[in-house]
Coordinates of N, CA and C in Angstrom, one line a residue:
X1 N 0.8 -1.2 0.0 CA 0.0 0.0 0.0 C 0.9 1.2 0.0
X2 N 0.9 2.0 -0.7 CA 1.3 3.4 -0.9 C 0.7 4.5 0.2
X3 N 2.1 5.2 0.8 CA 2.0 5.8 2.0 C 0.9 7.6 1.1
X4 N 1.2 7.5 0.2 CA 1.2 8.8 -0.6 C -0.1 9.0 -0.8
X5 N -1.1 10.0 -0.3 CA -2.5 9.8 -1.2 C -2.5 10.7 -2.7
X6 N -3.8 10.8 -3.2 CA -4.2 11.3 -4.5 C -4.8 12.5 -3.7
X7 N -4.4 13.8 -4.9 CA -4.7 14.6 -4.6 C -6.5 14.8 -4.9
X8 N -7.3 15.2 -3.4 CA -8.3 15.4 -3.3 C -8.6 16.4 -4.5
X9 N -10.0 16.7 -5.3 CA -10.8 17.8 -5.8 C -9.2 17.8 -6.9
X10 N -8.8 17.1 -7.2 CA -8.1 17.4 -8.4 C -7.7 18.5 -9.3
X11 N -8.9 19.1 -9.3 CA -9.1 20.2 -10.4 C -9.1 21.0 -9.6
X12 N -9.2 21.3 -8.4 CA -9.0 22.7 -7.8 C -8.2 23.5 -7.3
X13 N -8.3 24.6 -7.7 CA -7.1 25.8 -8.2 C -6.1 25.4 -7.0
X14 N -6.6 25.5 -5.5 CA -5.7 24.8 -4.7 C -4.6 24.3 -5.0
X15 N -4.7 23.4 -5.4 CA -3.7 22.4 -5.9 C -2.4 23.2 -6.7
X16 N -2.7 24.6 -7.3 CA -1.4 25.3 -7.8 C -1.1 26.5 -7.1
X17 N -1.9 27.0 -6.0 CA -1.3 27.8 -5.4 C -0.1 28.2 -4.4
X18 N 0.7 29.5 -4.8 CA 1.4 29.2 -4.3 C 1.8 29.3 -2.7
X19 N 0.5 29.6 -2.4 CA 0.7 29.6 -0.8 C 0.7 28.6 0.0
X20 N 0.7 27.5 -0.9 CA 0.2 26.2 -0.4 C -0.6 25.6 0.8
X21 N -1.6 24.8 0.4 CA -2.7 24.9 1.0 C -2.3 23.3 1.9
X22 N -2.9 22.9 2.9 CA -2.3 22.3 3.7 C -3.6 21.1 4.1
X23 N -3.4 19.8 3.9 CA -4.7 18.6 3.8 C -4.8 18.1 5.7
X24 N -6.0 18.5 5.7 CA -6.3 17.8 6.6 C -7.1 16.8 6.6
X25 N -6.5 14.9 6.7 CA -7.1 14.0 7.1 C -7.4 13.7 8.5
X26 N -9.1 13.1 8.5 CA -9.7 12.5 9.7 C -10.0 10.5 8.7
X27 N -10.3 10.2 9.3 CA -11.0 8.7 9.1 C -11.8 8.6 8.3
X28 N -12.4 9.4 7.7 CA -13.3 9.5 6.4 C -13.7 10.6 5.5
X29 N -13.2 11.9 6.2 CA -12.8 13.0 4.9 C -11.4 12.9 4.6
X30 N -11.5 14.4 4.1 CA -10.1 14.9 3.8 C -10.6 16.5 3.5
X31 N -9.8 17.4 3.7 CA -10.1 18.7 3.8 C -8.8 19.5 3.7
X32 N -9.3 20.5 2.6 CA -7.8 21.3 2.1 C -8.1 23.1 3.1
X33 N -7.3 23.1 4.0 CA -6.8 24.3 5.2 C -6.2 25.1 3.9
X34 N -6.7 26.4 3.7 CA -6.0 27.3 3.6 C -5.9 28.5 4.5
X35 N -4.3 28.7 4.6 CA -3.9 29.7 5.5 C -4.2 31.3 5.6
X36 N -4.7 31.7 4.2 CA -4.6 33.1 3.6 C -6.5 33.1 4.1
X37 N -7.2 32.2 3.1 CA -8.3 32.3 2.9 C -9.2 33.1 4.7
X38 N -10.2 33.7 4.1 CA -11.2 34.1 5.4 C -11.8 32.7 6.2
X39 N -12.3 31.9 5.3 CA -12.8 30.4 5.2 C -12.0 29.9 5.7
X40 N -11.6 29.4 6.3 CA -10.1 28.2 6.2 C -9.9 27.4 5.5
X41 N -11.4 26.5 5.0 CA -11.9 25.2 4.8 C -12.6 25.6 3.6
X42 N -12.4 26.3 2.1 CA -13.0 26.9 1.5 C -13.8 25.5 0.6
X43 N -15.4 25.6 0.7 CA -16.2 24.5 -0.3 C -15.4 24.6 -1.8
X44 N -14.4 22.9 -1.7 CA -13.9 22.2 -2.8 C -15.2 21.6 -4.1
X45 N -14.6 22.2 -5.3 CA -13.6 22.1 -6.1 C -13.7 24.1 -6.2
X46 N -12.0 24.4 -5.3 CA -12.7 25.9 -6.0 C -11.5 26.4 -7.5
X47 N -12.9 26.6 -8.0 CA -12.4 27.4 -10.1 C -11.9 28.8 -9.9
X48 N -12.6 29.8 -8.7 CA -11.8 30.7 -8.7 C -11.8 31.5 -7.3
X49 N -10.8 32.0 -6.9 CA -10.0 32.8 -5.7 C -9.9 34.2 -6.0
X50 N -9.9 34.8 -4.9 CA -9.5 36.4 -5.0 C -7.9 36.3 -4.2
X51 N -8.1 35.1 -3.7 CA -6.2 34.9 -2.8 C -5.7 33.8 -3.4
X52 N -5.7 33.4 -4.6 CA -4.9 32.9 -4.9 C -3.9 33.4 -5.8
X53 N -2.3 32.9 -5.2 CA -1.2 33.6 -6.3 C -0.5 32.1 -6.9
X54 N -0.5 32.6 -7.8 CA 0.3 31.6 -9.0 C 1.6 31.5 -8.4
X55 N 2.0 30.1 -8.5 CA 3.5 29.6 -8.5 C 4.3 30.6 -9.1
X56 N 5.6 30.7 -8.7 CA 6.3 31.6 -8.9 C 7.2 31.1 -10.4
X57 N 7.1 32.5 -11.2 CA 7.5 32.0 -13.0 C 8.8 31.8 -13.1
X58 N 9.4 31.1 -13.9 CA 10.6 30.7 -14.2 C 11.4 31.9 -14.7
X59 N 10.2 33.1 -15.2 CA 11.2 34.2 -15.9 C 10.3 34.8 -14.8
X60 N 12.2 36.2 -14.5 CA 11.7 37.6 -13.9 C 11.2 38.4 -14.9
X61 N 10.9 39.5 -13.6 CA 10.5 40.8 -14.6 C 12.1 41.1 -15.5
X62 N 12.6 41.1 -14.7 CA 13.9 41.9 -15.7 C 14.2 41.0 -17.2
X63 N 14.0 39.9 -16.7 CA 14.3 39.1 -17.8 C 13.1 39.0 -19.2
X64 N 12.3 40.0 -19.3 CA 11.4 40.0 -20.5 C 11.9 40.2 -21.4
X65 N 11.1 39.5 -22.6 CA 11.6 39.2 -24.2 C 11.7 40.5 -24.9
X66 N 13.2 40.7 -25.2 CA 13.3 42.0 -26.3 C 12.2 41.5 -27.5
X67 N 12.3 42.8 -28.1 CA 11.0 42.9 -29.6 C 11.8 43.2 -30.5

C-alpha cells in the first residue's frame, strides 16, 4: 500500500497555489486548510479565488523578451 495519497478535488485551483494549501485527514474526509483564505476550509472544487497567487514563474521581470 502506498504511503502517498491522491490529490483530493483534483481540479481545484488549490492544488497550484502558491501559498500552499495544507490537507487535513480524519478517518473519512479529507479537507484542504487554507492559511490566507477568510474560510479556512474553502467549499472544494474551488475554479476561482481572490487569494490565490500563482506559483512563482521561471522568468523575472527583468528578464522580459526583447522585440
Amino acid at each position: 500500500m502506498s504511503s502517498e495519497r491522491a490529490l483530493p478535488w483534483a481540479t481545484s485551483l488549490c492544488h497550484r497555489c502558491a501559498v500552499g494549501p495544507r490537507f487535513v485527514h480524519t478517518q473519512t474526509s479529507t479537507f484542504i486548510l487554507c492559511p490566507v483564505h477568510p474560510n479556512k476550509y474553502p467549499p472544494q472544487p474551488v475554479q476561482s479565488c481572490a487569494y490565490f497567487k500563482p506559483p512563482c514563474a521561471s522568468v523575472s521581470e527583468d528578464d522580459e523578451p526583447q522585440s
